[in-house]
PDB file of C-alpha atoms in Angstrom:
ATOM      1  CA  UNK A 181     -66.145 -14.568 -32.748  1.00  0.00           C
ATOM      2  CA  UNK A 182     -65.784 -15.319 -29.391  1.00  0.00           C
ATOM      3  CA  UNK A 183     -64.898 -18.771 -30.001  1.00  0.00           C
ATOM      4  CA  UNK A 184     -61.547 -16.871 -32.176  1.00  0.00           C
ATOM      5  CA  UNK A 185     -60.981 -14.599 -29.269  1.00  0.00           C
ATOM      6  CA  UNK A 186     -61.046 -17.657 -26.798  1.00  0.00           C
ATOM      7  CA  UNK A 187     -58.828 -19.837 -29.087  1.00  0.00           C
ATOM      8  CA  UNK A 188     -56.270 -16.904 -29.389  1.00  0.00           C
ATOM      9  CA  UNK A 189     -56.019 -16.431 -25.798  1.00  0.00           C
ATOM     10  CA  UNK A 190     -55.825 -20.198 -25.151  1.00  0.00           C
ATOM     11  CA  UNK A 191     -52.696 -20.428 -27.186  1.00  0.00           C
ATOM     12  CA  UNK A 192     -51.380 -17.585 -25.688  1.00  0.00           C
ATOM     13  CA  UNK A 193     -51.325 -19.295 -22.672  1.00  0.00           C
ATOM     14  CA  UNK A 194     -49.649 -22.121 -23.848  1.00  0.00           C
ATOM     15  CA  UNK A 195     -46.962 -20.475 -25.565  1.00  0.00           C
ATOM     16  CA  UNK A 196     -45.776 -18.386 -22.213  1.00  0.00           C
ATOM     17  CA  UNK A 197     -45.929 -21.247 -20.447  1.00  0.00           C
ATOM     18  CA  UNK A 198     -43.491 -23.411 -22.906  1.00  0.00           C
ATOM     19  CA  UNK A 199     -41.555 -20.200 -22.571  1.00  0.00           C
ATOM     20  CA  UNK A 200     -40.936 -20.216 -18.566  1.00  0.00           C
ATOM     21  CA  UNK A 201     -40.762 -24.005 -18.571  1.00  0.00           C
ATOM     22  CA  UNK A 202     -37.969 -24.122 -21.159  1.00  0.00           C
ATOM     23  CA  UNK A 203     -36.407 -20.929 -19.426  1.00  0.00           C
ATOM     24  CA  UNK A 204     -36.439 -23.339 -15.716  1.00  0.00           C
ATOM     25  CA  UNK A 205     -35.333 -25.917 -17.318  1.00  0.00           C
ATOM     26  CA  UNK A 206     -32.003 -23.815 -18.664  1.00  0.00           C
ATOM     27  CA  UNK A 207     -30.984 -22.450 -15.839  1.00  0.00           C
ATOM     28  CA  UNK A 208     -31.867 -25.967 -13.656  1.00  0.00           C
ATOM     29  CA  UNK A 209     -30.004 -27.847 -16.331  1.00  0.00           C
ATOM     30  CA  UNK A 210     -26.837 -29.296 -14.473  1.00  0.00           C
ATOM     31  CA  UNK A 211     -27.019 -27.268 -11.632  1.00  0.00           C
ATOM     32  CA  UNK A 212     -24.633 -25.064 -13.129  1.00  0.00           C
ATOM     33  CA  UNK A 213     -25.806 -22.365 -11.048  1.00  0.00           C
ATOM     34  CA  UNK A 214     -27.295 -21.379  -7.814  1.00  0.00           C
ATOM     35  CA  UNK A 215     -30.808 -19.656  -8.219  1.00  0.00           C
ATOM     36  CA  UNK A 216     -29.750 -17.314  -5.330  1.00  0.00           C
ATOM     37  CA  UNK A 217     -27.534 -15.403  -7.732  1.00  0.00           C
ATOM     38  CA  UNK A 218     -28.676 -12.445  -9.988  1.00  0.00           C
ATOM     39  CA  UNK A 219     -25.510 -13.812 -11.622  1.00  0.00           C
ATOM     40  CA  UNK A 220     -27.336 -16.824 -12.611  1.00  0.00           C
ATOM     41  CA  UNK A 221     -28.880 -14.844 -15.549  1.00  0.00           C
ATOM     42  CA  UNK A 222     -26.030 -13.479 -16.972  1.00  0.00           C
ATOM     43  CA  UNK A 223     -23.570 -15.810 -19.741  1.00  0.00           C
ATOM     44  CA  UNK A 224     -20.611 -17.045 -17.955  1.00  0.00           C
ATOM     45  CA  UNK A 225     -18.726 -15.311 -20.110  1.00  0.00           C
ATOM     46  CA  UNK A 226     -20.367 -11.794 -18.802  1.00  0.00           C
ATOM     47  CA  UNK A 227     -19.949 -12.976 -15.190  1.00  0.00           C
ATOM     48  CA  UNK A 228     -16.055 -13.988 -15.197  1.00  0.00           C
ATOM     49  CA  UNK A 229     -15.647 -10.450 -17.223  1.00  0.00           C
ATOM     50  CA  UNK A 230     -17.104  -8.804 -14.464  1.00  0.00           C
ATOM     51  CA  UNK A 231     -15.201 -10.982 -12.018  1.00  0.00           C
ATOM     52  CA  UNK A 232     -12.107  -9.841 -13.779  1.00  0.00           C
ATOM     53  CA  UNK A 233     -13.167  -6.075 -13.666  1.00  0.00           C
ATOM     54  CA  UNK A 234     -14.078  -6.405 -10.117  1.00  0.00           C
ATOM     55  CA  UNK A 235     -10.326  -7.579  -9.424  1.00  0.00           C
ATOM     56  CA  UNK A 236      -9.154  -4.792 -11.423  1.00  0.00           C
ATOM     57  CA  UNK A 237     -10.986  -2.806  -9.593  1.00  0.00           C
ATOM     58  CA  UNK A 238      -9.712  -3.818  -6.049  1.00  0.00           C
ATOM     59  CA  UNK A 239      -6.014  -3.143  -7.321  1.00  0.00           C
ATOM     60  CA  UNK A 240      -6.666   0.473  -7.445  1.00  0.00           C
ATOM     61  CA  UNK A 241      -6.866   0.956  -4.183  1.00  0.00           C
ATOM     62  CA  UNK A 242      -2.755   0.741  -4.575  1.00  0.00           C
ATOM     63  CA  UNK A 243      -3.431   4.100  -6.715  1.00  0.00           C
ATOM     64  CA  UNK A 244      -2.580   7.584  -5.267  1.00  0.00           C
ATOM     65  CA  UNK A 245      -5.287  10.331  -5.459  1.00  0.00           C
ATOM     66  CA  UNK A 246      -2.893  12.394  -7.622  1.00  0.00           C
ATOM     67  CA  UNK A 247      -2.720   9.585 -10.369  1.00  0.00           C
ATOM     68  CA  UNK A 248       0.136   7.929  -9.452  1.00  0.00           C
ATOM     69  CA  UNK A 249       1.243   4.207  -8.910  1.00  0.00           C
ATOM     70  CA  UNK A 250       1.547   2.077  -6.009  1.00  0.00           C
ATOM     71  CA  UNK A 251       4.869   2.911  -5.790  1.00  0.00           C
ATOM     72  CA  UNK A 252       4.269   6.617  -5.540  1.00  0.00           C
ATOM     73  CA  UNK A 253       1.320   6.352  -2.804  1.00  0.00           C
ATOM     74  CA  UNK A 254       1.751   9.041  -0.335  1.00  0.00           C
ATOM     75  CA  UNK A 255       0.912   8.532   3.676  1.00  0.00           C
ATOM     76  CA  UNK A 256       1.576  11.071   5.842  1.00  0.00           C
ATOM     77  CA  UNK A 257       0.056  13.370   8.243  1.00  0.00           C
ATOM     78  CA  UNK A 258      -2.895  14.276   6.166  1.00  0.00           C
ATOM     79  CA  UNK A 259      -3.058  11.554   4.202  1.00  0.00           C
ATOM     80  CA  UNK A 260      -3.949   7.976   5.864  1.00  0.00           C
ATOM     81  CA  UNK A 261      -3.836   4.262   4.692  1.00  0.00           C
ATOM     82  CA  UNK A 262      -6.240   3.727   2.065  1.00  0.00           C
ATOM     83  CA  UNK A 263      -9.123   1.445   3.921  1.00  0.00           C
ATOM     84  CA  UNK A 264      -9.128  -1.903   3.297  1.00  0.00           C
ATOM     85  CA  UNK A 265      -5.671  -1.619   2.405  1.00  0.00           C
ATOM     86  CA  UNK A 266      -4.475  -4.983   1.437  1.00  0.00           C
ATOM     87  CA  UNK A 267       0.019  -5.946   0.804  1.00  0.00           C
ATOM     88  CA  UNK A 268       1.434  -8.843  -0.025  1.00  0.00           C
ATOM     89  CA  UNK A 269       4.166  -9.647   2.154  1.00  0.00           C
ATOM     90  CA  UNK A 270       7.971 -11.392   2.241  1.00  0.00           C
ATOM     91  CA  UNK A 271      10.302 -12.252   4.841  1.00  0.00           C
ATOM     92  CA  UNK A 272      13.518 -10.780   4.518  1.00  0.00           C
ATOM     93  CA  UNK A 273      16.610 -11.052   6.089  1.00  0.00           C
ATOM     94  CA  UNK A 274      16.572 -10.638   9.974  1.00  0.00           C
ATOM     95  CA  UNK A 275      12.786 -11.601   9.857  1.00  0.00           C
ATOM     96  CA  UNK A 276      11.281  -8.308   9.104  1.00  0.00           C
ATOM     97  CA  UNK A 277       8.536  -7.971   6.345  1.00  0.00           C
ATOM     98  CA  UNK A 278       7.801  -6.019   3.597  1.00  0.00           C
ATOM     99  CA  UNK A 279       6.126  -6.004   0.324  1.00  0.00           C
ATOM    100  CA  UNK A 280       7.163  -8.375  -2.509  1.00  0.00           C
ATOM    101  CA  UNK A 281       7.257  -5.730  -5.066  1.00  0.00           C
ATOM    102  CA  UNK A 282      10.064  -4.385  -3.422  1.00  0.00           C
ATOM    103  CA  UNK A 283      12.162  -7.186  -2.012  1.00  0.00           C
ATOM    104  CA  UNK A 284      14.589  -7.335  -5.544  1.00  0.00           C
ATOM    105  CA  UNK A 285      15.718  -4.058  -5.267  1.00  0.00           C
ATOM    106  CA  UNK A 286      15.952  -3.769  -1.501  1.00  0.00           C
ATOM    107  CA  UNK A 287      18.347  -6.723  -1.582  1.00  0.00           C
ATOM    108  CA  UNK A 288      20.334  -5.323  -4.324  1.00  0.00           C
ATOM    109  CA  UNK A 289      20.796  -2.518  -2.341  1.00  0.00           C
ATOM    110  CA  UNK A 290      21.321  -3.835   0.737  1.00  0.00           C
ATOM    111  CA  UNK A 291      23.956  -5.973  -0.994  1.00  0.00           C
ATOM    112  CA  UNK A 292      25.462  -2.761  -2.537  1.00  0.00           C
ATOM    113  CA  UNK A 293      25.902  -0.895   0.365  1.00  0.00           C
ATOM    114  CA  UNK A 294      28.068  -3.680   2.203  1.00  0.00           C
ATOM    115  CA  UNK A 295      31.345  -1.404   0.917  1.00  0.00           C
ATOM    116  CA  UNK A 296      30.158   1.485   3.403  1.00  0.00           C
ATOM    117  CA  UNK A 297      28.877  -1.248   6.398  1.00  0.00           C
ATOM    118  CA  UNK A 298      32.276  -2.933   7.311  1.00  0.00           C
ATOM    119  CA  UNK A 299      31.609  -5.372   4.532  1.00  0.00           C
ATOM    120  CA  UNK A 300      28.672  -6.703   6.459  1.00  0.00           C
ATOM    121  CA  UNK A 301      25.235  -6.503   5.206  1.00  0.00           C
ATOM    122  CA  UNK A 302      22.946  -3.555   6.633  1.00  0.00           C
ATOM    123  CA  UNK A 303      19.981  -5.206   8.875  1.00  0.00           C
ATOM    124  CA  UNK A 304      15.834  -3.999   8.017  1.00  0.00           C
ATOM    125  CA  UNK A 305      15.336  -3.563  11.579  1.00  0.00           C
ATOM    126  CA  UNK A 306      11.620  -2.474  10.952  1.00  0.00           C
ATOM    127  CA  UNK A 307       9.726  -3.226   7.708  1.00  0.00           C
ATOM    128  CA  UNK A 308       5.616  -3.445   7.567  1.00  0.00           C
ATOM    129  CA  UNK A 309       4.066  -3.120  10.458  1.00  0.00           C
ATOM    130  CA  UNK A 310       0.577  -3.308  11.760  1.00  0.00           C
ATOM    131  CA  UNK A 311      -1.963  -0.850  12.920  1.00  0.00           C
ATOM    132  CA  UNK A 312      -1.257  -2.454  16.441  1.00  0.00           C
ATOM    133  CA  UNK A 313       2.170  -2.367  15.873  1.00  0.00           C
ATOM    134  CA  UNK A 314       2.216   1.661  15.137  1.00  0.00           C
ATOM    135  CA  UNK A 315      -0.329   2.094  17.849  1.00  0.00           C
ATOM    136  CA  UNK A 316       2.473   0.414  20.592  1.00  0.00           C
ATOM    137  CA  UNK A 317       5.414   2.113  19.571  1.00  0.00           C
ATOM    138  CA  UNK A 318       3.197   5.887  19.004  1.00  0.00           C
ATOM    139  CA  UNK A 319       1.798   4.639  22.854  1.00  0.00           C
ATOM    140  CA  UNK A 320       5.711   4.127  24.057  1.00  0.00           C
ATOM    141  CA  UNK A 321       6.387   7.467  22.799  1.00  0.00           C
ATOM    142  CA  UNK A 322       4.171   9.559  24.423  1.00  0.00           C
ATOM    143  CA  UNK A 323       5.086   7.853  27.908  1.00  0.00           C
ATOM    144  CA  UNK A 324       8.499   8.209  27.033  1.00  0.00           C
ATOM    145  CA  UNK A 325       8.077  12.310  26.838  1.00  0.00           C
ATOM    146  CA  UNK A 326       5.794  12.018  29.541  1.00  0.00           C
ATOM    147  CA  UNK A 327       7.712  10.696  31.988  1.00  0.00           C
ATOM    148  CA  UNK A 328      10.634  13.615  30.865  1.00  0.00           C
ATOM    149  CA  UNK A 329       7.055  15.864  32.236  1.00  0.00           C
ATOM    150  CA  UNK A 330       5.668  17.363  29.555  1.00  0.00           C
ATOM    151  CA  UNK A 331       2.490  17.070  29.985  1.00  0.00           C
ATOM    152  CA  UNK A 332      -0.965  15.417  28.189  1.00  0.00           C
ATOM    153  CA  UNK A 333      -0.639  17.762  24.813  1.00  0.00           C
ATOM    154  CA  UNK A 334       2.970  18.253  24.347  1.00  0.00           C
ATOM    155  CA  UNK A 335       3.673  14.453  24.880  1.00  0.00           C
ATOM    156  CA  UNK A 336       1.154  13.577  22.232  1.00  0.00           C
ATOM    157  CA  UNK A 337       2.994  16.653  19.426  1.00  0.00           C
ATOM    158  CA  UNK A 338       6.614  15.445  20.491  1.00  0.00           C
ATOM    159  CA  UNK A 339       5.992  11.846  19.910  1.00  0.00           C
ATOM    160  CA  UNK A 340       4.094  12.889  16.433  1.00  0.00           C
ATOM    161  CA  UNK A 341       7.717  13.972  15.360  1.00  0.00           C
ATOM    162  CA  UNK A 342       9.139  11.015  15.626  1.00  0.00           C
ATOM    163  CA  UNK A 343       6.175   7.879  15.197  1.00  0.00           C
ATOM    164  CA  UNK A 344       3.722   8.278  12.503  1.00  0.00           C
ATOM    165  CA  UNK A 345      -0.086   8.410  14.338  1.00  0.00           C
ATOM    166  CA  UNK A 346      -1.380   4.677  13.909  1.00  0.00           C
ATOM    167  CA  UNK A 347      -2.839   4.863  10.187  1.00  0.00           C
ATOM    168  CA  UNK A 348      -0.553   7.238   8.890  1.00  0.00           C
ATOM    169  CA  UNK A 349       2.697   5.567   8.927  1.00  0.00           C
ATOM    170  CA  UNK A 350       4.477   4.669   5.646  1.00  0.00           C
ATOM    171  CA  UNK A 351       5.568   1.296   7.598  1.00  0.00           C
ATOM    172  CA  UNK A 352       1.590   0.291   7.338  1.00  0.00           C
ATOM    173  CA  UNK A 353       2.045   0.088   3.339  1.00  0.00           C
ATOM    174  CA  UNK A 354       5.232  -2.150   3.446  1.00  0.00           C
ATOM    175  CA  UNK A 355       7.293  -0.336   1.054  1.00  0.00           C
ATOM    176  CA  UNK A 356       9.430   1.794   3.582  1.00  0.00           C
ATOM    177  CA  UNK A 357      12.027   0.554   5.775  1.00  0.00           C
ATOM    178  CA  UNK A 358      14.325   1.658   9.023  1.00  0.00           C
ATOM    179  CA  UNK A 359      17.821   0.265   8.296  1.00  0.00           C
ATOM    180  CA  UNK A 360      20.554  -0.545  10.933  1.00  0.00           C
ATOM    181  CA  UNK A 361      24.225  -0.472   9.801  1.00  0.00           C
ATOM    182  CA  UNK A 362      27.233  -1.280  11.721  1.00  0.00           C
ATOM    183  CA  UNK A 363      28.646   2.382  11.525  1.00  0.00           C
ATOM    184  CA  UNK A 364      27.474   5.709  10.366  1.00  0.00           C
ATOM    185  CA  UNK A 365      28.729   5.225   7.147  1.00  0.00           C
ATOM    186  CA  UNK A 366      26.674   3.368   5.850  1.00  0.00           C
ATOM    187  CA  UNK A 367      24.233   6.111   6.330  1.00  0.00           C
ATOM    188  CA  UNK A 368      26.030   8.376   4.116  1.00  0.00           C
ATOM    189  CA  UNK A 369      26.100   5.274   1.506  1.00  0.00           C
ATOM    190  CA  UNK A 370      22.409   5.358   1.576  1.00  0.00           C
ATOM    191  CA  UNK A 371      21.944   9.154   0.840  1.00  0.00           C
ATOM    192  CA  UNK A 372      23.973   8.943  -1.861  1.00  0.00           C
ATOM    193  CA  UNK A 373      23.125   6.190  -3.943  1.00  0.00           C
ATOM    194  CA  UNK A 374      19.678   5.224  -2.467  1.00  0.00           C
ATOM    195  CA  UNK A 375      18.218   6.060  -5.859  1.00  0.00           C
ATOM    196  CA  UNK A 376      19.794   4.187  -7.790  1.00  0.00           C
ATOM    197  CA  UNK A 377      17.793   0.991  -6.720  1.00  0.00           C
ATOM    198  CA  UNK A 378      14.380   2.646  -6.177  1.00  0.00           C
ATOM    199  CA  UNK A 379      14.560   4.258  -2.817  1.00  0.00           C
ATOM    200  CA  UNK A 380      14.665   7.949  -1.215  1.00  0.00           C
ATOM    201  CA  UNK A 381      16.246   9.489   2.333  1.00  0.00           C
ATOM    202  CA  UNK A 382      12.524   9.932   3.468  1.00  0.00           C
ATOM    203  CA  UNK A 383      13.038  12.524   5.739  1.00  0.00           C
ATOM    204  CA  UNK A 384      15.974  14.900   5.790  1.00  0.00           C
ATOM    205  CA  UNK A 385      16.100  17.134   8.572  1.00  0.00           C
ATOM    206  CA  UNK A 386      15.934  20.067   5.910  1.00  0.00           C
ATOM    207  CA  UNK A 387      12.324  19.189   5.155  1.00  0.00           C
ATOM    208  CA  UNK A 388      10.944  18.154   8.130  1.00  0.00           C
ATOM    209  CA  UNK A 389       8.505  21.283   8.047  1.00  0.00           C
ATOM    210  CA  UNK A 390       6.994  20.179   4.604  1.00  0.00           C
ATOM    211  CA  UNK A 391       7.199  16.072   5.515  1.00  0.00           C
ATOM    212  CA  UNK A 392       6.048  17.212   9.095  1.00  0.00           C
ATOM    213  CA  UNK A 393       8.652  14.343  10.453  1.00  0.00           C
ATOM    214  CA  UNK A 394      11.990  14.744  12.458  1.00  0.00           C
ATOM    215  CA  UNK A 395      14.735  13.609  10.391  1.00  0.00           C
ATOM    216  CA  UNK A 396      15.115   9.813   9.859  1.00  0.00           C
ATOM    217  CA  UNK A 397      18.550   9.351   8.229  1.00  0.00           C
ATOM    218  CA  UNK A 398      17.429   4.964   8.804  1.00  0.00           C
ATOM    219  CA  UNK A 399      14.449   5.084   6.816  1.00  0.00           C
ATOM    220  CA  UNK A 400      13.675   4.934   3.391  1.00  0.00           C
ATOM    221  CA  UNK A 401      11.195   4.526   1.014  1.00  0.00           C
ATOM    222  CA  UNK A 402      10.645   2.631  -2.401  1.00  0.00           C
ATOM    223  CA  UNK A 403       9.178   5.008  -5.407  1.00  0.00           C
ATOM    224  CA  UNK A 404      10.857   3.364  -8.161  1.00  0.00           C
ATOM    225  CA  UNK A 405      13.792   4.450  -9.963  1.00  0.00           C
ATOM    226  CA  UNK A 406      12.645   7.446 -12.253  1.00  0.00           C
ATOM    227  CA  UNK A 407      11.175   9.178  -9.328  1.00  0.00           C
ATOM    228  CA  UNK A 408      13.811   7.881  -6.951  1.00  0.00           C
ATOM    229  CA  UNK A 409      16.100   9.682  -9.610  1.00  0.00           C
ATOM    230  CA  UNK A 410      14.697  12.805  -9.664  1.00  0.00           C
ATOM    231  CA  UNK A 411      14.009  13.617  -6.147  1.00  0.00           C
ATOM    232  CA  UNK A 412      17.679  12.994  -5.224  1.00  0.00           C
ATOM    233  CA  UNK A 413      18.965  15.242  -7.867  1.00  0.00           C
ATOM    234  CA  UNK A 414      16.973  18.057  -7.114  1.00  0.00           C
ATOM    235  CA  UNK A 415      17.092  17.942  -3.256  1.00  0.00           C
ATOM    236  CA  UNK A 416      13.342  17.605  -2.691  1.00  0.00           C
ATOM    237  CA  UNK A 417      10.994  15.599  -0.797  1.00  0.00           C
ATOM    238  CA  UNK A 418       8.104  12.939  -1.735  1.00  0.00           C
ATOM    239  CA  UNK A 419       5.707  15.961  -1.398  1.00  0.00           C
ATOM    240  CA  UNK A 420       6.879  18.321  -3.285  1.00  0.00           C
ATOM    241  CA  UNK A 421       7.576  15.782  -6.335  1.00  0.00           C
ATOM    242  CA  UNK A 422       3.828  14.648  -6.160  1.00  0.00           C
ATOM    243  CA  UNK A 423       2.703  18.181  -5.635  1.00  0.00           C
ATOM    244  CA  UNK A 424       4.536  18.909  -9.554  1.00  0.00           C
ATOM    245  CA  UNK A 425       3.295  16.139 -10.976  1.00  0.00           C
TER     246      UNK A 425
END
């Protein structure tokens, strides 16, 4: 009997030891992976579909907390940058940035509104810009009002009317833009067919106290064309269309 028992446990032995040998040699074989990796024990096939997700994953951060798309992020006083907020940029014309998802239909626009600029094309004079960027021009501000003496606080709440704080300005996403035109015009232009390409009068001086921003009649903002659509024909803002969605 105990010869049996001795003979069982002998081949016991063997057998998990053929089992981690062939399992070393598997994962050694080619060098296909590194054994650093807890990905080394999962099918290629699992790992590049979790690669995949993960990718997916990082594109969301594009998503607005009301479930809408990229397009239809909102940034404003209470609501910052997403972190690790990440844009893909072009140049355009003039040498000002913004993102690529919105260069088409800024140009077409651009182009478009020519008739109301003198027949010359209206300039981005500010596109995407940088948390140091926003944090110079909000710092410029507040010595600007300073120096006309109002003091430390009142400074700081008059230049908040006109420059986003540094991490909640549109500018930081890349899809809003300050346009120069050769007259007033082409200001009016903009207003009134804006939409049509994608984009919205950001801040008219009749919502300032829901967008919490002076009016702007130079900047707009890309939300696509349905939403661009509806906000101009029912005279409302970026936050009140979210807030009805």
């Amino acid at each position: 009997m105990k010869n049996a028992h001795g003979a069982i446990l002998f081949t016991g032995i063997l057998l998990l030891a053929a089992v981690s040998l062939s399992s070393f040699l598997w994962f050694d074989f080619g060098n296909t992976v590194k054994k650093d990796s807890v990905l080394e024990l999962l099918p290629i096939a699992v790992v590049q579909d979790g690669l995949q997700k993960n990718n997916e994953i990082s594109k969301d951060v594009t998503k607005t907390s009301k479930g809408g798309t990229w397009n239809l992020m909102l940034v404003n006083k209470e609501n910052p940058i997403p972190e690790n907020y990440d844009v893909n940029l072009v140049e355009v014309e003039g040498g000002e940035r913004v993102d690529e998802r919105i260069y088409e239909p800024l140009m077409e626009m651009l182009n478009a509104a020519r008739e109301g600029n003198l027949g010359e094309l209206p300039m981005v004079v500010s596109g995407y810009r940088t948390q140091e960027k926003q944090q110079s021009l909000y710092d410029e501000k507040i010595a600007k009002f300073k120096q006309e003496e109002c003091s430390d606080n009142e400074a700081v709440e008059q230049a908040k009317q006109w420059v986003a704080v540094p991490g909640y300005s549109e500018h930081q996403l890349g899809f809003a833009v300050d346009i120069n035109g050769a007259t007033y015009d082409v200001y009016l232009w903009l207003q009134q067919n804006s939409y049509k390409y994608g984009f919205i009068f950001r801040y008219p001086g009749s919502k300032t106290g829901i967008t919490g921003t002076a009016e702007e009649v130079w900047h707009y903002r890309y939300v696509g064309q349905e939403a661009a659509k509806e906000i101009y024909e029912r005279g409302i803002c970026l936050e009140e269309y979210l807030e009805d969605l």
